[in-house]
Tab-separated table of C-alpha atoms and ligand atoms in Angstrom:
chain	number	residue	atom	x	y	z
S	1	MET	CA	20.973	-9.341	-23.988
S	2	ASN	CA	22.985	-6.482	-22.651
S	3	TYR	CA	22.153	-6.002	-18.963
S	4	LEU	CA	24.427	-3.095	-18.296
S	5	ALA	CA	23.937	0.629	-18.466
S	6	GLU	CA	26.998	2.857	-18.423
S	7	PRO	CA	28.504	2.925	-14.934
S	8	LYS	CA	27.610	6.097	-13.130
S	9	GLN	CA	30.456	8.569	-12.736
S	10	PHE	CA	30.634	10.470	-9.458
S	11	ALA	CA	32.511	13.621	-8.540
S	12	SER	CA	35.482	13.325	-6.204
S	13	TRP	CA	34.698	14.468	-2.691
S	14	SER	CA	35.092	18.207	-2.214
S	15	ALA	CA	34.036	20.130	0.889
S	16	ASP	CA	33.480	23.257	-1.237
S	17	ALA	CA	31.180	21.433	-3.637
S	18	ALA	CA	29.366	19.863	-0.688
S	19	SER	CA	28.841	23.300	0.872
S	20	GLU	CA	27.357	24.557	-2.397
S	21	ILE	CA	24.953	21.624	-2.460
S	22	ILE	CA	23.908	22.278	1.134
S	23	ASP	CA	23.424	26.003	0.434
S	24	ARG	CA	21.166	25.226	-2.508
S	25	HIS	CA	18.674	23.494	-0.202
S	26	LEU	CA	18.789	25.756	2.828
S	27	SER	CA	15.635	27.682	1.923
S	28	GLU	CA	13.594	24.458	1.590
S	29	ARG	CA	11.389	23.156	4.383
S	30	GLY	CA	12.969	20.163	6.165
S	31	PRO	CA	15.901	19.976	3.740
S	32	LEU	CA	18.006	17.326	5.513
S	33	LEU	CA	16.976	14.308	3.463
S	34	GLU	CA	17.129	16.155	0.158
S	35	ILE	CA	20.615	17.440	1.032
S	36	LEU	CA	21.810	13.911	1.849
S	37	ASN	CA	20.283	12.551	-1.370
S	38	ASP	CA	21.869	15.329	-3.403
S	39	LEU	CA	25.274	14.723	-1.792
S	40	GLN	CA	24.972	11.035	-2.625
S	41	ARG	CA	23.869	11.733	-6.221
S	42	THR	CA	26.958	13.915	-6.623
S	43	PHE	CA	29.662	11.949	-4.778
S	44	GLY	CA	28.118	8.451	-4.748
S	45	PHE	CA	28.059	8.365	-0.944
S	46	ILE	CA	27.945	10.657	2.083
S	47	HIS	CA	31.524	11.461	3.053
S	48	GLU	CA	32.090	11.530	6.811
S	49	ASP	CA	33.162	15.196	6.621
S	50	ALA	CA	29.776	16.027	5.082
S	51	ILE	CA	28.050	15.082	8.318
S	52	ALA	CA	29.698	17.938	10.226
S	53	LEU	CA	29.023	20.386	7.390
S	54	VAL	CA	25.353	19.448	7.191
S	55	ALA	CA	24.942	19.508	10.986
S	56	GLU	CA	26.466	22.964	11.238
S	57	GLU	CA	24.403	24.463	8.410
S	58	LEU	CA	21.117	22.981	9.657
S	59	ASN	CA	21.875	23.654	13.314
S	60	LEU	CA	21.597	19.974	14.178
S	61	SER	CA	23.901	17.677	16.114
S	62	GLN	CA	26.104	15.325	14.119
S	63	ALA	CA	24.305	12.446	15.871
S	64	GLU	CA	20.982	13.657	14.457
S	65	VAL	CA	22.378	13.790	10.918
S	66	TYR	CA	24.025	10.412	11.361
S	67	GLY	CA	20.746	8.977	12.694
S	68	VAL	CA	18.898	9.970	9.516
S	69	LEU	CA	21.778	8.778	7.377
S	70	THR	CA	21.743	5.306	8.876
S	71	PHE	CA	17.930	5.061	8.965
S	72	TYR	CA	17.559	5.217	5.182
S	73	LYS	CA	19.018	2.139	3.497
S	74	ASP	CA	19.453	4.007	0.214
S	75	LEU	CA	22.037	6.310	1.762
S	76	ARG	CA	25.634	5.102	1.799
S	77	THR	CA	28.590	6.106	3.944
S	78	GLU	CA	31.111	4.278	1.745
S	79	PRO	CA	31.888	4.762	-1.959
S	80	PRO	CA	29.898	2.280	-4.069
S	81	GLY	CA	31.394	-0.198	-6.513
S	82	THR	CA	31.500	0.532	-10.231
S	83	PHE	CA	27.986	-0.949	-10.553
S	84	VAL	CA	25.231	-0.869	-7.930
S	85	LEU	CA	22.873	-3.845	-8.168
S	86	LYS	CA	19.599	-3.284	-6.339
S	87	ILE	CA	17.589	-6.404	-5.608
S	88	CYS	CA	13.884	-5.969	-4.939
S	89	LYS	CA	12.746	-7.758	-1.783
S	90	ALA	CA	9.163	-6.473	-1.698
S	91	GLU	CA	6.108	-8.710	-1.751
S	92	SER	CA	5.597	-9.362	-5.454
S	93	CYS	CA	9.257	-10.168	-6.023
S	94	GLN	CA	9.488	-12.207	-2.820
S	95	SER	CA	6.572	-14.341	-3.956
S	96	VAL	CA	8.561	-15.422	-7.013
S	97	GLY	CA	11.882	-16.137	-5.339
S	98	ALA	CA	13.604	-12.805	-4.640
S	99	ASN	CA	15.159	-14.146	-1.435
S	100	GLN	CA	16.742	-17.095	-3.227
S	101	LEU	CA	17.971	-14.757	-5.967
S	102	ALA	CA	19.504	-12.455	-3.358
S	103	GLU	CA	21.341	-15.472	-1.925
S	104	ALA	CA	22.547	-16.426	-5.397
S	105	ALA	CA	23.652	-12.858	-6.148
S	106	GLN	CA	25.694	-12.763	-2.931
S	107	GLU	CA	27.424	-15.969	-3.949
S	108	ILE	CA	27.997	-14.931	-7.570
S	109	PHE	CA	29.341	-11.481	-6.711
S	110	GLN	CA	31.145	-12.675	-3.571
S	111	THR	CA	29.745	-9.992	-1.342
S	112	LYS	CA	26.879	-9.418	1.064
S	113	ILE	CA	23.803	-7.267	0.586
S	114	GLY	CA	24.810	-3.788	1.749
S	115	SER	CA	28.463	-4.334	0.802
S	116	THR	CA	30.836	-3.942	-2.117
S	117	SER	CA	32.808	-6.774	-3.687
S	118	GLN	CA	36.517	-6.866	-2.930
S	119	ASP	CA	37.405	-5.892	-6.500
S	120	GLN	CA	35.098	-2.848	-6.141
S	121	SER	CA	33.090	-3.893	-9.197
S	122	VAL	CA	29.672	-4.362	-7.556
S	123	THR	CA	27.711	-3.073	-4.601
S	124	LEU	CA	24.662	-5.144	-3.692
S	125	GLU	CA	21.678	-3.400	-2.139
S	126	GLU	CA	18.145	-4.475	-1.315
S	127	VAL	CA	15.193	-2.247	-2.156
S	128	PHE	CA	11.484	-2.500	-1.581
S	129	CYS	CA	9.644	-2.252	-4.892
S	130	LEU	CA	11.172	-0.876	-8.052
S	131	GLY	CA	7.749	-0.342	-9.631
S	132	ASN	CA	8.396	-3.290	-11.926
S	133	CYS	CA	6.164	-5.814	-10.134
S	134	ALA	CA	4.641	-7.127	-13.383
S	135	LEU	CA	8.114	-8.389	-14.285
S	136	SER	CA	9.040	-9.779	-10.865
S	137	PRO	CA	11.569	-10.671	-9.690
S	138	ALA	CA	13.039	-7.295	-10.485
S	139	MET	CA	16.466	-5.768	-10.059
S	140	MET	CA	18.193	-2.606	-11.100
S	141	VAL	CA	21.775	-2.182	-12.206
S	142	GLY	CA	22.821	1.437	-12.263
S	143	GLU	CA	19.817	3.191	-13.787
S	144	LYS	CA	18.692	0.164	-15.806
S	145	LEU	CA	15.634	-1.774	-14.665
S	146	LEU	CA	15.745	-5.560	-15.096
S	147	GLY	CA	12.768	-7.922	-14.898
S	148	ARG	CA	12.081	-11.638	-14.703
S	149	MET	CA	15.516	-12.235	-13.255
S	150	ASP	CA	16.803	-15.690	-12.444
S	151	VAL	CA	20.130	-17.167	-11.382
S	152	GLU	CA	21.249	-17.673	-14.963
S	153	ARG	CA	20.617	-14.036	-15.845
S	154	ILE	CA	22.455	-12.861	-12.723
S	155	ALA	CA	25.425	-14.997	-13.801
S	156	LYS	CA	25.311	-13.370	-17.260
S	157	LEU	CA	25.147	-9.962	-15.644
S	158	SER	CA	28.205	-10.902	-13.593
S	159	ASP	CA	30.053	-11.886	-16.792
S	160	GLU	CA	29.175	-8.550	-18.396
S	161	ILE	CA	30.362	-6.664	-15.320
S	162	LYS	CA	33.630	-8.609	-15.295
S	163	SER	CA	34.127	-7.880	-18.978
S	164	VAL	CA	34.095	-4.119	-18.331
S	165	THR	CA	35.759	-3.976	-14.920
S	166	LEU	CA	38.597	-6.513	-15.111
M	1	FES	S1	7.708	-5.822	-5.605
M	1	FES	FE1	9.540	-5.949	-6.747
M	1	FES	S2	9.253	-4.483	-8.310
M	1	FES	FE2	7.491	-4.275	-7.086
């Protein structure tokens, strides 16, 4: 089985492009979170220079923007690896061993949840319900949803990732 979707390509950081993204949302009500999500969708993470740009445009302090940025686990302040592996830790998945799988994934990919492997191939993240509870334990790699995961399948996923990143 092929576990991988195409790795997501992100734009290189550009303050001009970031300003355009911010401008697009300025007329919305409470646009901060949508701006941060849009910046991440475009660049893969929130560049530190984006914090000042967002703060200035929304008339907020940089600390306020940073507070929101660090509150939401989905938002990143560092570029992700080639593949982002999201491991569901919500109830249904936990009840069938998600915690043990998260441990195994950290060992297999040689990185911690919330971090990127040294070779930049994988970022591990935890999420709380991928809407795939019927196929728990669930994970997501890139945009591809995976169900009924076990250690063996994570190891196969690791082999596939190595085959396209090494
Ligand atoms: S609890 Fe894991 S997919 Fe819903």
